[in-house]
Amino acid sequence: MEYALFLRQHIDHVVQLTDEEFEEVKQYFTPVRVPKKNMLLNCNEQVSKEYLVVQGCMKLFTFDEAGKEYIMQFAMENWWISDYPAYQNQTLSTTCIQALEDCVVLALSFTDKEILLQKIPKMNIFFGKKSFGGFVALQKRVLSLLKNSAAEKYELLLLQYPELFQRVSKTMIAHYLGVSRETLSRLHKK
């Protein structure tokens, strides 16, 4: 796959770069292959990169003291993923990222992003819009978790991301929605 073309199309949806600007931008991204079930980021690991998913599906998750898994995010093609609080503060991760399928991501280091933002000001607009979109999605998810019933959460997820149900297990969907596997099975049969 031509990663430069993928990246160019991804950026062009938000801002238009000249060919010269894009040539500068693309050199800061590194393709990384992550085989299915492999970890891209482990808990308590230094977070120095964020990732744009080119191919595949990943999950961002953590565990509580009892070992219960909490999935905070799925990321499919054209989605960004990282432990963002740790990335922003250059600290250790509190979450993990695992490939649910064979994946290819484009990695962007924190240092390179800072340089890129200085060299190509349009990328400030790009990342600003991407960050704002991520914030909006996160706020909607939190509100849904707080106020919606299990059935409403399930229906919203199915409506927003129907392809997710073809790519991840029902157990993972249950962990993402904060419901039991049994509850999810009952909702799925309706």
Short mmCIF file of C-alpha atoms in Angstrom, two decimals:
data_model
loop_
_atom_site.label_atom_id
_atom_site.label_comp_id
_atom_site.label_asym_id
_atom_site.label_seq_id
_atom_site.Cartn_x
_atom_site.Cartn_y
_atom_site.Cartn_z
CA MET A 1 0.00 0.00 0.00
CA GLU A 2 1.18 3.49 -0.75
CA TYR A 3 1.31 5.06 2.72
CA ALA A 4 2.12 8.52 1.39
CA LEU A 5 -1.07 8.52 -0.69
CA PHE A 6 -3.11 7.38 2.33
CA LEU A 7 -1.59 10.13 4.47
CA ARG A 8 -2.12 12.78 1.79
CA GLN A 9 -5.81 11.88 1.42
CA HIS A 10 -6.24 11.82 5.20
CA ILE A 11 -4.77 15.31 5.56
CA ASP A 12 -6.57 16.68 2.49
CA HIS A 13 -9.93 16.00 4.17
CA VAL A 14 -9.03 18.74 6.65
CA VAL A 15 -6.45 21.08 5.10
CA GLN A 16 -4.95 21.49 1.65
CA LEU A 17 -1.18 21.24 1.50
CA THR A 18 1.01 22.16 -1.44
CA ASP A 19 3.11 19.33 -2.87
CA GLU A 20 6.18 20.88 -1.25
CA GLU A 21 4.46 21.08 2.14
CA PHE A 22 3.32 17.48 1.92
CA GLU A 23 6.84 16.31 1.00
CA GLU A 24 8.00 17.92 4.23
CA VAL A 25 5.11 16.48 6.28
CA LYS A 26 5.39 12.87 5.13
CA GLN A 27 9.00 12.49 6.25
CA TYR A 28 7.89 12.71 9.90
CA PHE A 29 5.63 9.64 9.69
CA THR A 30 7.00 6.11 9.98
CA PRO A 31 5.01 3.02 8.89
CA VAL A 32 4.83 0.30 11.54
CA ARG A 33 3.37 -3.18 11.06
CA VAL A 34 1.67 -4.69 14.11
CA PRO A 35 0.61 -8.34 13.79
CA LYS A 36 -2.74 -9.43 15.21
CA LYS A 37 -2.74 -9.76 19.03
CA ASN A 38 0.58 -7.92 19.35
CA MET A 39 0.92 -4.89 21.59
CA LEU A 40 1.69 -1.48 20.12
CA LEU A 41 1.87 0.05 23.59
CA ASN A 42 2.15 -1.66 26.97
CA CYS A 43 1.00 -0.22 30.27
CA ASN A 44 3.71 1.65 32.19
CA GLU A 45 5.67 2.30 29.02
CA GLN A 46 7.01 5.70 27.96
CA VAL A 47 4.62 7.23 25.41
CA SER A 48 6.47 9.13 22.72
CA LYS A 49 4.25 8.49 19.67
CA GLU A 50 0.73 8.76 18.37
CA TYR A 51 -0.52 6.58 15.55
CA LEU A 52 -2.74 6.93 12.50
CA VAL A 53 -4.32 3.59 11.59
CA VAL A 54 -3.79 2.81 7.91
CA GLN A 55 -5.05 -0.76 8.01
CA GLY A 56 -6.63 -2.91 10.69
CA CYS A 57 -8.37 -2.43 14.01
CA MET A 58 -6.85 -1.73 17.43
CA LYS A 59 -8.07 -1.30 20.98
CA LEU A 60 -6.96 1.04 23.75
CA PHE A 61 -7.64 -0.53 27.14
CA THR A 62 -6.69 -0.86 30.78
CA PHE A 63 -7.38 -3.19 33.70
CA ASP A 64 -8.63 -2.49 37.21
CA GLU A 65 -7.08 -4.01 40.36
CA ALA A 66 -9.25 -7.13 40.00
CA GLY A 67 -8.09 -7.68 36.41
CA LYS A 68 -11.30 -6.55 34.72
CA GLU A 69 -10.67 -5.10 31.27
CA TYR A 70 -12.00 -1.69 30.26
CA ILE A 71 -11.86 -0.80 26.58
CA MET A 72 -11.71 2.95 26.12
CA GLN A 73 -11.36 3.14 22.34
CA PHE A 74 -11.36 1.13 19.18
CA ALA A 75 -9.43 2.55 16.24
CA MET A 76 -9.99 1.54 12.63
CA GLU A 77 -8.68 2.99 9.38
CA ASN A 78 -8.27 6.79 9.44
CA TRP A 79 -8.49 6.94 13.24
CA TRP A 80 -5.75 8.17 15.55
CA ILE A 81 -4.77 6.33 18.71
CA SER A 82 -2.40 6.80 21.64
CA ASP A 83 -2.46 7.18 25.39
CA TYR A 84 -2.96 10.91 24.90
CA PRO A 85 -2.50 12.16 28.47
CA ALA A 86 0.83 10.30 28.64
CA TYR A 87 1.75 11.38 25.10
CA GLN A 88 1.06 15.05 25.82
CA ASN A 89 2.90 14.98 29.15
CA GLN A 90 5.62 12.58 27.97
CA THR A 91 4.95 10.22 30.88
CA LEU A 92 4.32 6.50 31.33
CA SER A 93 1.16 5.01 29.88
CA THR A 94 -1.79 3.99 32.00
CA THR A 95 -3.36 2.17 29.06
CA CYS A 96 -2.31 -0.43 26.50
CA ILE A 97 -2.86 -0.63 22.73
CA GLN A 98 -3.28 -4.00 21.03
CA ALA A 99 -3.81 -4.98 17.40
CA LEU A 100 -7.10 -6.87 16.95
CA GLU A 101 -6.22 -7.57 13.30
CA ASP A 102 -2.99 -7.36 11.37
CA CYS A 103 -2.40 -3.61 11.39
CA VAL A 104 -0.32 -0.94 9.74
CA VAL A 105 -0.03 2.42 11.45
CA LEU A 106 1.84 5.62 10.71
CA ALA A 107 3.77 6.67 13.82
CA LEU A 108 4.43 10.31 14.64
CA SER A 109 6.73 11.08 17.56
CA PHE A 110 6.00 13.91 19.96
CA THR A 111 9.28 15.60 19.07
CA ASP A 112 8.68 15.31 15.32
CA LYS A 113 5.15 16.64 15.70
CA GLU A 114 6.47 19.73 17.50
CA ILE A 115 8.97 20.33 14.67
CA LEU A 116 6.30 19.70 12.03
CA LEU A 117 3.92 22.21 13.62
CA GLN A 118 6.66 24.85 13.52
CA LYS A 119 7.62 24.15 9.91
CA ILE A 120 4.13 23.73 8.40
CA PRO A 121 1.62 26.01 10.20
CA LYS A 122 -1.34 24.47 8.33
CA MET A 123 -0.73 21.29 10.33
CA ASN A 124 -1.74 23.21 13.47
CA ILE A 125 -5.19 23.55 11.90
CA PHE A 126 -5.19 19.86 10.92
CA PHE A 127 -4.27 18.59 14.39
CA GLY A 128 -6.53 21.13 16.05
CA LYS A 129 -9.55 19.91 14.10
CA LYS A 130 -8.60 16.26 14.67
CA SER A 131 -8.17 16.88 18.41
CA PHE A 132 -11.46 18.75 18.64
CA GLY A 133 -13.25 15.94 16.78
CA GLY A 134 -11.75 13.42 19.19
CA PHE A 135 -12.83 15.52 22.17
CA VAL A 136 -16.39 15.73 20.83
CA ALA A 137 -16.52 11.94 20.31
CA LEU A 138 -15.14 11.34 23.81
CA GLN A 139 -17.67 13.68 25.41
CA LYS A 140 -20.51 11.96 23.58
CA ARG A 141 -19.21 8.59 24.76
CA VAL A 142 -18.97 9.72 28.38
CA LEU A 143 -22.49 11.20 28.28
CA SER A 144 -23.80 7.98 26.74
CA LEU A 145 -22.14 5.90 29.47
CA LEU A 146 -23.61 8.16 32.16
CA LYS A 147 -27.19 8.55 30.96
CA ASN A 148 -28.12 5.82 28.49
CA SER A 149 -29.41 2.36 29.22
CA ALA A 150 -27.46 -0.66 27.99
CA ALA A 151 -29.89 -0.98 25.08
CA GLU A 152 -29.45 2.68 24.10
CA LYS A 153 -25.64 2.42 24.28
CA TYR A 154 -25.75 -0.69 22.11
CA GLU A 155 -28.06 0.92 19.52
CA LEU A 156 -25.96 4.10 19.33
CA LEU A 157 -22.77 2.11 18.77
CA LEU A 158 -24.43 -0.07 16.14
CA LEU A 159 -25.78 3.01 14.38
CA GLN A 160 -22.48 4.92 14.48
CA TYR A 161 -20.05 2.09 13.74
CA PRO A 162 -21.82 -0.92 12.22
CA GLU A 163 -18.53 -2.24 10.77
CA LEU A 164 -17.12 -2.56 14.29
CA PHE A 165 -19.57 -5.40 14.99
CA GLN A 166 -18.04 -7.37 12.09
CA ARG A 167 -14.47 -6.81 13.29
CA VAL A 168 -14.43 -7.30 17.06
CA SER A 169 -15.86 -9.90 19.41
CA LYS A 170 -19.06 -9.44 21.37
CA THR A 171 -17.01 -9.68 24.56
CA MET A 172 -14.96 -6.67 23.49
CA ILE A 173 -18.11 -4.74 22.55
CA ALA A 174 -19.48 -5.55 26.03
CA HIS A 175 -16.27 -4.30 27.69
CA TYR A 176 -16.43 -1.10 25.61
CA LEU A 177 -20.08 -0.48 26.53
CA GLY A 178 -19.55 -1.36 30.19
CA VAL A 179 -22.10 -4.20 30.16
CA SER A 180 -21.84 -7.93 30.71
CA ARG A 181 -21.46 -10.35 27.82
CA GLU A 182 -24.85 -11.83 28.73
CA THR A 183 -26.54 -8.42 28.58
CA LEU A 184 -25.00 -7.79 25.19
CA SER A 185 -26.25 -11.18 23.91
CA ARG A 186 -29.80 -10.31 25.00
CA LEU A 187 -29.56 -6.92 23.27
CA HIS A 188 -28.12 -8.46 20.11
CA LYS A 189 -31.07 -10.88 19.80
CA LYS A 190 -33.68 -8.11 19.88
#
